[in-house]
Short mmCIF file of C-alpha atoms in Angstrom, two decimals:
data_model
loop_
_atom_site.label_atom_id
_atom_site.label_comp_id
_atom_site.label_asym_id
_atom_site.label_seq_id
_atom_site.Cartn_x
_atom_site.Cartn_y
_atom_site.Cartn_z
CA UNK A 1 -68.37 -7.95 52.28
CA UNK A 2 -69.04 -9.98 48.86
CA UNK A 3 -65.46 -8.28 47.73
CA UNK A 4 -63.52 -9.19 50.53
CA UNK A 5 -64.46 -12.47 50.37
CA UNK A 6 -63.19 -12.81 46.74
CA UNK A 7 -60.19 -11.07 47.37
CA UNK A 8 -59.98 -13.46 50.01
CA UNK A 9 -60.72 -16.35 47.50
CA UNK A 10 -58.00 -15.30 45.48
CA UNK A 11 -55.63 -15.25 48.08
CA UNK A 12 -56.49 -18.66 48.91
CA UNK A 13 -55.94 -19.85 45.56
CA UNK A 14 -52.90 -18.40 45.36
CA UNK A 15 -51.53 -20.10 48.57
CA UNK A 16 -52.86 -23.73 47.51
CA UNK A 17 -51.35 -23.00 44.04
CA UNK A 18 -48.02 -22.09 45.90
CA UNK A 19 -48.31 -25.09 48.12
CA UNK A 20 -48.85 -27.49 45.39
CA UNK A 21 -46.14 -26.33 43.36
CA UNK A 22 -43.55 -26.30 46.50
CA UNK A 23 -45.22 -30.07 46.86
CA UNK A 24 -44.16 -30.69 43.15
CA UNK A 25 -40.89 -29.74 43.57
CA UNK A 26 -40.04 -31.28 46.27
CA UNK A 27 -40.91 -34.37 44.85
CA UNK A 28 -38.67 -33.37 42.07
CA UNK A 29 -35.73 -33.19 44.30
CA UNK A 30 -33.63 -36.65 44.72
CA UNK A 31 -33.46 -38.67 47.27
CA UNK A 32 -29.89 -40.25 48.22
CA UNK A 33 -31.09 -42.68 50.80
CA UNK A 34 -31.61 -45.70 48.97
CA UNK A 35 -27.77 -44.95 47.27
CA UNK A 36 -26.54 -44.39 50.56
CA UNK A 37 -27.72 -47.56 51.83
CA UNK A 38 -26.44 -49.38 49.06
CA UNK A 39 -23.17 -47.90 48.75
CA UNK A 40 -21.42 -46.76 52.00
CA UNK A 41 -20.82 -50.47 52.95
CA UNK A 42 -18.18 -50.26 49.99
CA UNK A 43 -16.59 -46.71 51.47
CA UNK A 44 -13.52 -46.98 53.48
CA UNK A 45 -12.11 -44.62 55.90
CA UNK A 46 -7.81 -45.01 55.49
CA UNK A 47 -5.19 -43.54 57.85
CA UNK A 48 -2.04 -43.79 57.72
CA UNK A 49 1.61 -43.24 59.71
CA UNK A 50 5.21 -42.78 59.04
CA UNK A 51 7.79 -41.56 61.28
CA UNK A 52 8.09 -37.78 62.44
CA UNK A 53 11.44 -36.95 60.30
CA UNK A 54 10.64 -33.74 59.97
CA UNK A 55 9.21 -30.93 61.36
CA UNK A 56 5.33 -31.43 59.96
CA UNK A 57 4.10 -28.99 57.76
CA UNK A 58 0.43 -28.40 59.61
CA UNK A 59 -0.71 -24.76 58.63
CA UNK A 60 2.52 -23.53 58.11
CA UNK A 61 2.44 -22.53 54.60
CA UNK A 62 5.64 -22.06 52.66
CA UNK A 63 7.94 -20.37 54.65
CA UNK A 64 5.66 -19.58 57.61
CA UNK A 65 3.51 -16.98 55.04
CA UNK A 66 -0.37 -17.52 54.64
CA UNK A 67 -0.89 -19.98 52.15
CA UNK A 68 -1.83 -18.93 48.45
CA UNK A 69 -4.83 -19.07 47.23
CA UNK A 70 -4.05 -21.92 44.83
CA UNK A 71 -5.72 -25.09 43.56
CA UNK A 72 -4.42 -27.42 47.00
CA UNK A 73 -4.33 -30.86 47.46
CA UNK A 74 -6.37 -32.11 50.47
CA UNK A 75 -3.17 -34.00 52.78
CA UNK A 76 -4.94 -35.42 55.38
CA UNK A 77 -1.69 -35.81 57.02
CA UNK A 78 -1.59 -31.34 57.12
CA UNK A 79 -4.31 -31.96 59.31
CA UNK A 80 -3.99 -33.05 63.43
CA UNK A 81 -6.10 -35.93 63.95
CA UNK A 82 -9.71 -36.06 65.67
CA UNK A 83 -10.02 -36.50 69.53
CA UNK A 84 -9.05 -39.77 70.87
CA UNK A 85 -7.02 -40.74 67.85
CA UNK A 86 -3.42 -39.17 68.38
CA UNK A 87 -0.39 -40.36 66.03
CA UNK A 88 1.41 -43.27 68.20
CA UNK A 89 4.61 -43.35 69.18
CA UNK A 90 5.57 -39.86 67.83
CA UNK A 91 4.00 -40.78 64.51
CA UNK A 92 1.94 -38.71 62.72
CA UNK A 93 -1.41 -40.10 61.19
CA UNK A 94 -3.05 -38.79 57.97
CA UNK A 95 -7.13 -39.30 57.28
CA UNK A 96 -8.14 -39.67 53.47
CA UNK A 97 -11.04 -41.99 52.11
CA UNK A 98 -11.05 -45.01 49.53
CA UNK A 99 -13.76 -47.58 48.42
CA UNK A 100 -13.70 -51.20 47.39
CA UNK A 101 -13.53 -51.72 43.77
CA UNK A 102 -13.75 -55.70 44.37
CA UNK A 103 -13.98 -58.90 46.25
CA UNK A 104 -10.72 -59.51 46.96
CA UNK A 105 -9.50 -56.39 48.84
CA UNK A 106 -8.48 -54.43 46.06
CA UNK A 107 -9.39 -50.34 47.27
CA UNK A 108 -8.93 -47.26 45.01
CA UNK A 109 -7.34 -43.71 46.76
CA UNK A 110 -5.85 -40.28 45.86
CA UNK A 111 -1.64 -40.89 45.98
CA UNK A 112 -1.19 -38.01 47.94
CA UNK A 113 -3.31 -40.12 50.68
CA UNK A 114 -0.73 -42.83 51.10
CA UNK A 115 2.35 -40.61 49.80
CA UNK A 116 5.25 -41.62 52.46
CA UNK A 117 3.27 -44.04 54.74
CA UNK A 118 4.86 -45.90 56.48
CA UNK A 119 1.90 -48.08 57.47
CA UNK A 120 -1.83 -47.77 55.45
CA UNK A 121 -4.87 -48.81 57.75
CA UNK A 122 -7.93 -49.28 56.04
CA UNK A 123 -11.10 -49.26 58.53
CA UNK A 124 -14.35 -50.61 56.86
CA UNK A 125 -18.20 -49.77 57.31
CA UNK A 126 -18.23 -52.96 59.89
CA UNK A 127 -15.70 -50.99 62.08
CA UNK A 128 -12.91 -53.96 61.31
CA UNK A 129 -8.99 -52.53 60.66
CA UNK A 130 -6.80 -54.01 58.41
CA UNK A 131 -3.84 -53.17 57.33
CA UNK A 132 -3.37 -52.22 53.31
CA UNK A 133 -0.31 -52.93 50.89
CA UNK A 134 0.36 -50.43 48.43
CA UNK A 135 0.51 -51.94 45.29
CA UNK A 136 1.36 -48.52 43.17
CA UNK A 137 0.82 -44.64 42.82
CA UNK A 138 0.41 -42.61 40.40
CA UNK A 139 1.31 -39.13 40.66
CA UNK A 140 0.12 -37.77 37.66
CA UNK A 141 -3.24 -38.66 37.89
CA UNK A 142 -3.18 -38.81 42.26
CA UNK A 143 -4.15 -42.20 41.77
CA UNK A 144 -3.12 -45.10 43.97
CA UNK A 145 -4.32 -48.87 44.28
CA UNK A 146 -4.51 -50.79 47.75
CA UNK A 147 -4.82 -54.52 48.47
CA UNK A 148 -6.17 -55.89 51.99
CA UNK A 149 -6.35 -59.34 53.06
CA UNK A 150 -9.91 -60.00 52.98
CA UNK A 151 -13.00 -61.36 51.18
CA UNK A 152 -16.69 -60.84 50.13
CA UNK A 153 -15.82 -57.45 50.77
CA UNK A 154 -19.01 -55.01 49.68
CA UNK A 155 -17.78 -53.36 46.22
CA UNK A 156 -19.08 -50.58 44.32
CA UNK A 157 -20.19 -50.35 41.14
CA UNK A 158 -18.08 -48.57 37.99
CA UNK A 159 -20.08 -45.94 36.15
CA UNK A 160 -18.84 -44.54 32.81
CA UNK A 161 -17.54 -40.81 33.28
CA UNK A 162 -17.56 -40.29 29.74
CA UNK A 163 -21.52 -39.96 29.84
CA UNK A 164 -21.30 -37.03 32.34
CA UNK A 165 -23.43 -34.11 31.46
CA UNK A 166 -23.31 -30.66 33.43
CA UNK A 167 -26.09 -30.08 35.72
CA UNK A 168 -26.42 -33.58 37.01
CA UNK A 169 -26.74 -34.44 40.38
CA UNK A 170 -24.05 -36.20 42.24
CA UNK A 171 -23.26 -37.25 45.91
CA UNK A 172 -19.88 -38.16 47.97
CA UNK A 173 -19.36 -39.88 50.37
CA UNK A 174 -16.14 -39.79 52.80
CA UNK A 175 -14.64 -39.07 56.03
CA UNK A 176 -14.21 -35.37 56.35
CA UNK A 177 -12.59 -34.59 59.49
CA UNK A 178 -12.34 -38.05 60.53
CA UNK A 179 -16.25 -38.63 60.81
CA UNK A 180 -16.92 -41.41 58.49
CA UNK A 181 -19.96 -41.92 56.14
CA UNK A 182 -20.26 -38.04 55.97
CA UNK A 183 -22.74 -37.67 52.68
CA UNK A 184 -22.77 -34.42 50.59
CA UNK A 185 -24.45 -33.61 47.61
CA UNK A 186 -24.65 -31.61 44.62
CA UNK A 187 -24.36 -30.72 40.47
CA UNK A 188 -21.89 -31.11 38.10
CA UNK A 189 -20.56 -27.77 37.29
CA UNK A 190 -17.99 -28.48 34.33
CA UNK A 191 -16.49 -31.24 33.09
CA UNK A 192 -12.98 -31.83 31.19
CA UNK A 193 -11.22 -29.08 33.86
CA UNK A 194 -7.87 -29.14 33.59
CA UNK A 195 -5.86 -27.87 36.31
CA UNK A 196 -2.73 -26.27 37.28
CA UNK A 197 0.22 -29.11 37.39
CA UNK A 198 -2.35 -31.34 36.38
CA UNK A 199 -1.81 -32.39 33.00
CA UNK A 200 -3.40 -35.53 32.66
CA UNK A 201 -6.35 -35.66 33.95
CA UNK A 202 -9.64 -34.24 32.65
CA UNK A 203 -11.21 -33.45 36.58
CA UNK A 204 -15.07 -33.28 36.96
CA UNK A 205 -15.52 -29.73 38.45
CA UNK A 206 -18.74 -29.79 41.25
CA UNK A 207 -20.75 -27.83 43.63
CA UNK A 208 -20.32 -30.96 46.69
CA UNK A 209 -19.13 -30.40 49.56
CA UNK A 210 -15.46 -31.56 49.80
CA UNK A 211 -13.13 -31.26 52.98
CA UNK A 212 -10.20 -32.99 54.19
CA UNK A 213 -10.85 -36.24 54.76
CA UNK A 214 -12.93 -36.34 51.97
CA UNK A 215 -10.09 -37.13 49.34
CA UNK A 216 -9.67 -40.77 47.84
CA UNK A 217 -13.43 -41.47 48.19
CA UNK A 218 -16.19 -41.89 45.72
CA UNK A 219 -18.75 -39.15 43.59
CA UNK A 220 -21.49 -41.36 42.65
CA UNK A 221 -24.20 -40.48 39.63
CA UNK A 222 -27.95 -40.94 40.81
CA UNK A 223 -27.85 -44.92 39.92
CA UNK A 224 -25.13 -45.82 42.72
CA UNK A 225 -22.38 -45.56 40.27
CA UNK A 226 -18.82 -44.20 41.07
CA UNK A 227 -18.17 -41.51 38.05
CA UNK A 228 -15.59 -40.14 40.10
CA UNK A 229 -13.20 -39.80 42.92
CA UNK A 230 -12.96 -37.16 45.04
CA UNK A 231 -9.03 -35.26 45.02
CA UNK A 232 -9.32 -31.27 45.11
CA UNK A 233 -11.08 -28.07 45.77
CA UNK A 234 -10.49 -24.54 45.12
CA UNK A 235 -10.32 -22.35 48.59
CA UNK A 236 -9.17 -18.96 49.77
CA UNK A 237 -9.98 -20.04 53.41
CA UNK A 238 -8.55 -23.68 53.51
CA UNK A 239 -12.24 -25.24 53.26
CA UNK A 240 -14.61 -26.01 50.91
CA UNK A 241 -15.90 -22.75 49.02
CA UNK A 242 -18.73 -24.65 46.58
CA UNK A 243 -15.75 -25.93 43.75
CA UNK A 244 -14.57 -28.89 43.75
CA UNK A 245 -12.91 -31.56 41.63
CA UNK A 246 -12.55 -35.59 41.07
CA UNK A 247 -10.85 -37.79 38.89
CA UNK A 248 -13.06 -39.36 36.42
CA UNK A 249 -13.49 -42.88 37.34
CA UNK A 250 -12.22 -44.06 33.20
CA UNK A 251 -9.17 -42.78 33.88
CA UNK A 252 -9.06 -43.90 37.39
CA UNK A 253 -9.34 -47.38 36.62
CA UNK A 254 -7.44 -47.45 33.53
CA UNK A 255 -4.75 -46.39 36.00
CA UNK A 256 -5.75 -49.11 38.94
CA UNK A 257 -5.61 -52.02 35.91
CA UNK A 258 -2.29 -50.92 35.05
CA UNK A 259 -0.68 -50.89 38.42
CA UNK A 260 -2.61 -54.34 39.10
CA UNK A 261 -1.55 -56.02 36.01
CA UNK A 262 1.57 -54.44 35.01
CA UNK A 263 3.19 -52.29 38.71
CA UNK A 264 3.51 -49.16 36.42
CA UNK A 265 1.37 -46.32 34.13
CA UNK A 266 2.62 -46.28 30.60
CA UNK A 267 1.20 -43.04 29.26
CA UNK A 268 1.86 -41.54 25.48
CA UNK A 269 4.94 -39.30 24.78
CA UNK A 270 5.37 -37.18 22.05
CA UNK A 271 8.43 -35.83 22.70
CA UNK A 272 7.94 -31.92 22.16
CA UNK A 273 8.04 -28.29 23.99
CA UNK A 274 4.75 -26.62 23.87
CA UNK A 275 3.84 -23.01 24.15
CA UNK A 276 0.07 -21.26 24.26
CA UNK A 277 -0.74 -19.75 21.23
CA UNK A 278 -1.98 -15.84 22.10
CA UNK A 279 -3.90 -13.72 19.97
CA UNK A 280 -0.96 -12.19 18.26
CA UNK A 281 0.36 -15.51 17.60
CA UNK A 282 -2.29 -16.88 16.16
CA UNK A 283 -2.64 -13.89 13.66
CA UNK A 284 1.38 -14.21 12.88
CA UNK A 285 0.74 -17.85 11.43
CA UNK A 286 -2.24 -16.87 9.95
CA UNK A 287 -4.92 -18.48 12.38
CA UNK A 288 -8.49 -17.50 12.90
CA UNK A 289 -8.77 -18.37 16.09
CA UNK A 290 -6.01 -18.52 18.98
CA UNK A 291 -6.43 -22.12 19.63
CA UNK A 292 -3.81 -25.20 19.69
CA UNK A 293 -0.28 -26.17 21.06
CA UNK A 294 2.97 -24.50 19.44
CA UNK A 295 5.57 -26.77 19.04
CA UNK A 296 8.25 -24.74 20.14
CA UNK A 297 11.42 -27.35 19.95
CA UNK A 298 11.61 -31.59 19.52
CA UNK A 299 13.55 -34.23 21.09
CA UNK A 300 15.64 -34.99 18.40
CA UNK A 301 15.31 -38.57 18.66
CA UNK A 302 11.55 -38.64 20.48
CA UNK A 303 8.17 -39.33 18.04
CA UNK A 304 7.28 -36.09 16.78
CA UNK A 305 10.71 -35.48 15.32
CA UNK A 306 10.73 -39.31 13.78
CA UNK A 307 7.42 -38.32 12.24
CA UNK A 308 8.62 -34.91 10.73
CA UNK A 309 7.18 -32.35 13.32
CA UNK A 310 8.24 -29.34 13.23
CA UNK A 311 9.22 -26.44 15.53
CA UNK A 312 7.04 -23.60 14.67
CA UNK A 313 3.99 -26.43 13.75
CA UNK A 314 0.64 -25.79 16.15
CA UNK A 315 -0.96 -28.95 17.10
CA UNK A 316 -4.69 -28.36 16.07
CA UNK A 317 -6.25 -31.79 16.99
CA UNK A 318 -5.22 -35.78 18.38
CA UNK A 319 -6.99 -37.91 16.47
CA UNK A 320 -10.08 -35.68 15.34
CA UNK A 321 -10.44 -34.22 18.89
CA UNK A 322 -9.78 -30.38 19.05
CA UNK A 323 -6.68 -28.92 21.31
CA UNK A 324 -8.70 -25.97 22.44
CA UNK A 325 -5.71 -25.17 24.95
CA UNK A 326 -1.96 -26.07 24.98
CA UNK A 327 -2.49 -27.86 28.31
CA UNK A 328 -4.57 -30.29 26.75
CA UNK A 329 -2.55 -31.72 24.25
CA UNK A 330 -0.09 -33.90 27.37
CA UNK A 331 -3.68 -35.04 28.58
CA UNK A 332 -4.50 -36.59 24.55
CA UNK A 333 -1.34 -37.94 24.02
CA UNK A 334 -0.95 -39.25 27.00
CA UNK A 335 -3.77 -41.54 26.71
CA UNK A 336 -2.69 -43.09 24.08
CA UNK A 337 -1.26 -46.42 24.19
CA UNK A 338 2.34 -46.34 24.04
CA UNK A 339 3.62 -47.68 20.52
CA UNK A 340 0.30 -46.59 18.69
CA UNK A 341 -0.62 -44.18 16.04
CA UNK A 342 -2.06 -41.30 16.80
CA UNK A 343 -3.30 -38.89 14.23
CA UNK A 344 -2.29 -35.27 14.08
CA UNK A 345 -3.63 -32.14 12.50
CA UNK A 346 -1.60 -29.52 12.49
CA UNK A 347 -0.95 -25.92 11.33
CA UNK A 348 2.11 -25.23 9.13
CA UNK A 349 2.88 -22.25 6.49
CA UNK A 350 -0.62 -21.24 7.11
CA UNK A 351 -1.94 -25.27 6.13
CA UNK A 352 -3.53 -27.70 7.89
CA UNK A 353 -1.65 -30.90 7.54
CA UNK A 354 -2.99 -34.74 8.30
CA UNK A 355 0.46 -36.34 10.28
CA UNK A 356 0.47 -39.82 11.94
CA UNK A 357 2.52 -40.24 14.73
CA UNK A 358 3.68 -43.42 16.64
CA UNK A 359 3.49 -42.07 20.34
CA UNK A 360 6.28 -43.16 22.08
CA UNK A 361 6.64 -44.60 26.16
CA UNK A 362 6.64 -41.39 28.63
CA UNK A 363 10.17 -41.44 30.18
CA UNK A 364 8.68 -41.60 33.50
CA UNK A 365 6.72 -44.52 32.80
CA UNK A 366 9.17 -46.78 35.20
CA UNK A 367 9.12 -44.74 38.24
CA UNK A 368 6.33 -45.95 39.68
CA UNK A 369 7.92 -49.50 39.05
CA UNK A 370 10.79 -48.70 40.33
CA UNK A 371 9.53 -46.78 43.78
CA UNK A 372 7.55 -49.97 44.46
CA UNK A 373 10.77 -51.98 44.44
CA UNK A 374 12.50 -49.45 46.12
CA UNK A 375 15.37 -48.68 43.13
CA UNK A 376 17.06 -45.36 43.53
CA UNK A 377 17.08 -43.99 40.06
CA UNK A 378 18.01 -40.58 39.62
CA UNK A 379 14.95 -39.58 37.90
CA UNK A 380 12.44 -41.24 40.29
CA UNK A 381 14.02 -39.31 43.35
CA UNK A 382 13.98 -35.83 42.21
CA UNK A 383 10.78 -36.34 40.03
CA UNK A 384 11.17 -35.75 36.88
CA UNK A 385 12.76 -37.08 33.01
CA UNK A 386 15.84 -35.69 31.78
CA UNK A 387 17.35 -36.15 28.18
CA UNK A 388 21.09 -35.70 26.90
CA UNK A 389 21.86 -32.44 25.21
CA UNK A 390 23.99 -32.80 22.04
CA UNK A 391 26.38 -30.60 20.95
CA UNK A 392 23.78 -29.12 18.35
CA UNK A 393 21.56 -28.16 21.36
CA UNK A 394 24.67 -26.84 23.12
CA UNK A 395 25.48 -24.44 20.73
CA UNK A 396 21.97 -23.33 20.15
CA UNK A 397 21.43 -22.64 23.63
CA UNK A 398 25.15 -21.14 24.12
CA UNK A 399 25.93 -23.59 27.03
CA UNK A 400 28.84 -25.43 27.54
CA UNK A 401 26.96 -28.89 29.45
CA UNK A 402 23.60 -29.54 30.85
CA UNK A 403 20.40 -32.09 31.02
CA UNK A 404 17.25 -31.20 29.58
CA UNK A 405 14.22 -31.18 31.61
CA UNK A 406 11.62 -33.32 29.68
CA UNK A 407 8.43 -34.15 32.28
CA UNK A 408 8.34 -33.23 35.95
CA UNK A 409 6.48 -35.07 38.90
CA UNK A 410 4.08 -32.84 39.96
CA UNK A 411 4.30 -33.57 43.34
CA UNK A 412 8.20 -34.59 43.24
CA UNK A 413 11.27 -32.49 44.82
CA UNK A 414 11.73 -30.84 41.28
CA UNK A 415 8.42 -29.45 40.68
CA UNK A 416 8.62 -28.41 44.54
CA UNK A 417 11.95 -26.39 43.69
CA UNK A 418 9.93 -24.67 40.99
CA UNK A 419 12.00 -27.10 38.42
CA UNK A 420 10.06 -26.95 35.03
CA UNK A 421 9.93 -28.95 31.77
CA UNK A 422 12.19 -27.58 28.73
CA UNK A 423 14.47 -26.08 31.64
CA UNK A 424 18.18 -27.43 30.96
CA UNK A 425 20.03 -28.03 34.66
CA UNK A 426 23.49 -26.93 34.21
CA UNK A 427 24.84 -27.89 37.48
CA UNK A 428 23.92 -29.98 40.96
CA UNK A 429 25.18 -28.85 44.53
CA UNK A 430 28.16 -26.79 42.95
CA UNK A 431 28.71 -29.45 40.71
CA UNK A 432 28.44 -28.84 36.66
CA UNK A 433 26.05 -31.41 35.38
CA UNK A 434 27.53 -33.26 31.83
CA UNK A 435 24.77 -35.75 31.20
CA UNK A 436 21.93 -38.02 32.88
CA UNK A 437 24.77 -40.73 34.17
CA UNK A 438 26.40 -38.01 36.56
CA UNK A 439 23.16 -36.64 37.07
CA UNK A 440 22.25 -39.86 38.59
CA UNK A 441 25.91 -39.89 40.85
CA UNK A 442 25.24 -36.45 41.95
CA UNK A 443 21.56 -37.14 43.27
CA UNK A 444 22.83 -40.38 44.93
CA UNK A 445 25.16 -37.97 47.35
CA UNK A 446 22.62 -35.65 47.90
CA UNK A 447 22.31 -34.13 51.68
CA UNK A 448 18.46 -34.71 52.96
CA UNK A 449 18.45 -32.38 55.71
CA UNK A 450 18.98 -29.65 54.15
CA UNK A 451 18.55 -27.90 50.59
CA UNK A 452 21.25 -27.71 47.58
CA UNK A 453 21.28 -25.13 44.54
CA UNK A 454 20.95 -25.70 41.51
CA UNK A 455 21.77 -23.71 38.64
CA UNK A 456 18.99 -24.03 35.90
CA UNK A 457 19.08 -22.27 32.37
CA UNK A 458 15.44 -20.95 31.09
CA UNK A 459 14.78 -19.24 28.11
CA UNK A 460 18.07 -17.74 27.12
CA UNK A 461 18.82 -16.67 30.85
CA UNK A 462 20.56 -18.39 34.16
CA UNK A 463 18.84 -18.86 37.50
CA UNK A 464 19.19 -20.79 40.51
CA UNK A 465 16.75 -22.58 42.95
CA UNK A 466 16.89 -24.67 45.86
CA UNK A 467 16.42 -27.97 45.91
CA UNK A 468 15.49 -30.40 49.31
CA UNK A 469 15.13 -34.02 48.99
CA UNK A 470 12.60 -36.07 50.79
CA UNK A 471 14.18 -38.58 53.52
CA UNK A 472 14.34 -42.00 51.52
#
């Protein structure tokens, strides 16, 4: 009997050790309440409208084939609307998220929320609808800045996304589906992602739950601070599949400030082609490592050519910060203020080389400026920069006329016709394409109901590729 009992002992030692520990974590765990409280006043749900002009796109794919398994923006508008809130008037209505970054009405969003609305309504925690102004978009970063006509609105406070570490918790809250307030939570899984057709922005990968719905609103830190906002996932199914990604919040509202203060995003140029540098590449110019950006040809009259850049020079590092990837390198120049210096170290005959460089204006620094006051330019409409070709370039390349491709719009008509930067567009609906000017004529008479060809010329060959134009 006496060993039974101690075997019995032990077991219930065991179990209260189990307990207690299960007690201790527990306590261990964090608890969102208090941060929900706090914070969802400041969340918005935002819906918009525009006019059925074409057939919608709702789980159709490309072509009518099963979407890829790609990194995909969340549309809300790709998505039908909850019971008992149908589109009006053969409308359709798209369902995204946003929160109040102050007093006055000013709201923060993903562009690809409000891209084509005809009218933004922004519904707030107290169930009142009002309707939004969009005072710009940025595409490159899926940014966008609303303005209400309100005040004493509940705001939320700005945490710093440069302190992120991995393995930090982190909740959202949104509207996924339409059913506002919906909290998630999670970790931070990586930070300084950068994506496919994403250049510019250094996303904040996590493990929370992200749907559609969910895009445009807030990823708060464990103090009630926005670090982030909520813009993509990763899926094979079309839902969430535990990755997802947000904007850092510094960028973010380096981006709001600017469209506030100024109606545009001036981002750093430097006015180069870039290439990955493989293994074999890296031994040929007598690297270590395969690391950095290979200049593989300048503007001739952008900053990196002023400066003395090189084809055939590998950017190492922007001002003392490494360029473990070509990718990154847009991403550091770009945050530079046009019309600084930025320091480069580069690679060249097998030495590393100190270069300062004044970074020059992005060409498609207006367009946001100029789709806010509804201009037309050439550039703006299809999406992307182009440049002159001289004769020089001309005979290099063994073309007779052409534009180069210099930046494209990742969400613009060019980057949808598989358009790419360092691509020279030869001709336009049939029509040969001399320079930028008739570029600009051509893309005024452009058809929008149906698509055009257009003859591109990419790395020493000739190709052609479709190109449809959003109704205006």
């Amino acid at each position: 009997m006496m060993p039974f009992m101690r075997q019995f002992s032990l077991w219930a030692l065991l179990l209260a050790m189990l307990l207690s520990w299960q007690s201790a974590f527990a306590r261990d765990l964090p608890d969102f309440t208090e941060l929900v409280e706090q914070a969802a006043p400041g969340v918005v749900n935002i819906s918009t409208t525009r006019a059925m002009r074409d057939r919608p796109p709702a789980f159709e794919g490309f072509g009518g084939q099963e979407i890829p398994d790609i990194f995909r923006h969340f549309f809300g508008d790709r998505f039908p609307a909850p019971p008992g809130e149908p589109g009006r008037g053969g409308e359709r209505q798209s369902l995204g998220s946003g929160f109040v970054i102050s007093e006055d009405g000013y709201i923060l969003t993903n562009a690809h929320v409000v891209e084509g609305a005809d009218e933004i309504l922004v519904r707030l925690n107290d169930r009142r609808e009002l309707e939004a102004e969009l005072i710009g978009a940025d595409t490159q970063t899926d940014v966008a800045l609303l303005k209400v006509d309100a005040s004493d609105l509940p705001t939320l406070r700005m945490g710093d996304s440069d302190r992120l570490r991995v393995g930090e918790w982190v909740a959202a809250i949104g509207s996924p589906f339409g059913f506002d307030h919906s909290v998630t939570a999670g970790i931070i899984s990586a930070i300084n992602r950068t994506l496919p057709r994403d250049a510019y922005v250094p996303f904040i990968q996590t493990d929370v739950a992200i749907n559609p719905g969910n895009s445009g609103g807030p990823l708060f830190n464990l103090d009630g601070e926005v670090v982030g906002i909520n813009a993509q996932i990763f899926t094979r199914s079309g839902g969430f599949m535990g990755v997802s990604f947000a904007i850092p919040i510094n960028v973010a509202m380096d981006v709001a400030n600017q469209l506030r203060d100024d109606g545009r995003v001036r981002r750093g140029w430097l006015g180069v082609m870039i290439q990955p540098v493989s293994r074999d590449l890296a031994e040929s110019f007598g690297m270590e490592s395969a690391s950095g950006a290979l200049i593989a040809d300048l503007d001739p009259e952008g900053p990196a050519a002023k400066a003395g850049l090189q084809a055939g020079d590998i950017v190492l590092e922007v001002d003392g910060e490494e360029v473990e990837r070509s990718r990154n390198l847009p991403r550091l120049i770009g945050r530079v203020t046009p019309g600084n210096e930025a320091e480069l170290t580069i690679m060249r005959d097998g030495d590393r080389q100190n270069l300062a460089v004044t970074i020059g204006d992005w060409p498609g620094s207006e367009q946001t400026a100029q789709a806010r006051s509804g201009g037309a330019d050439a550039q703006a409409r299809l999406g992307m920069a182009v440049a002159q070709l001289d004769e020089t370039e001309r005979q290099r390349l063994g073309i007779d006329n052409g534009v180069l491709v210099r930046e494209v719009d990742a969400s613009g008509a060019a980057a949808n016709a598989g358009i790419l930067p360092g691509d020279v567009i030869v001709s336009l609906d049939h029509h040969a394409v001399e320079g930028a000017e008739q570029l600009r004529e051509l893309v005024e008479s452009l058809p929008t109901d149906r698509a055009v060809p257009v003859r591109l010329y990419r790395e020493g060959r000739s190709l052609f590729v479709a190109l449809r134009l959003g109704r205006g």
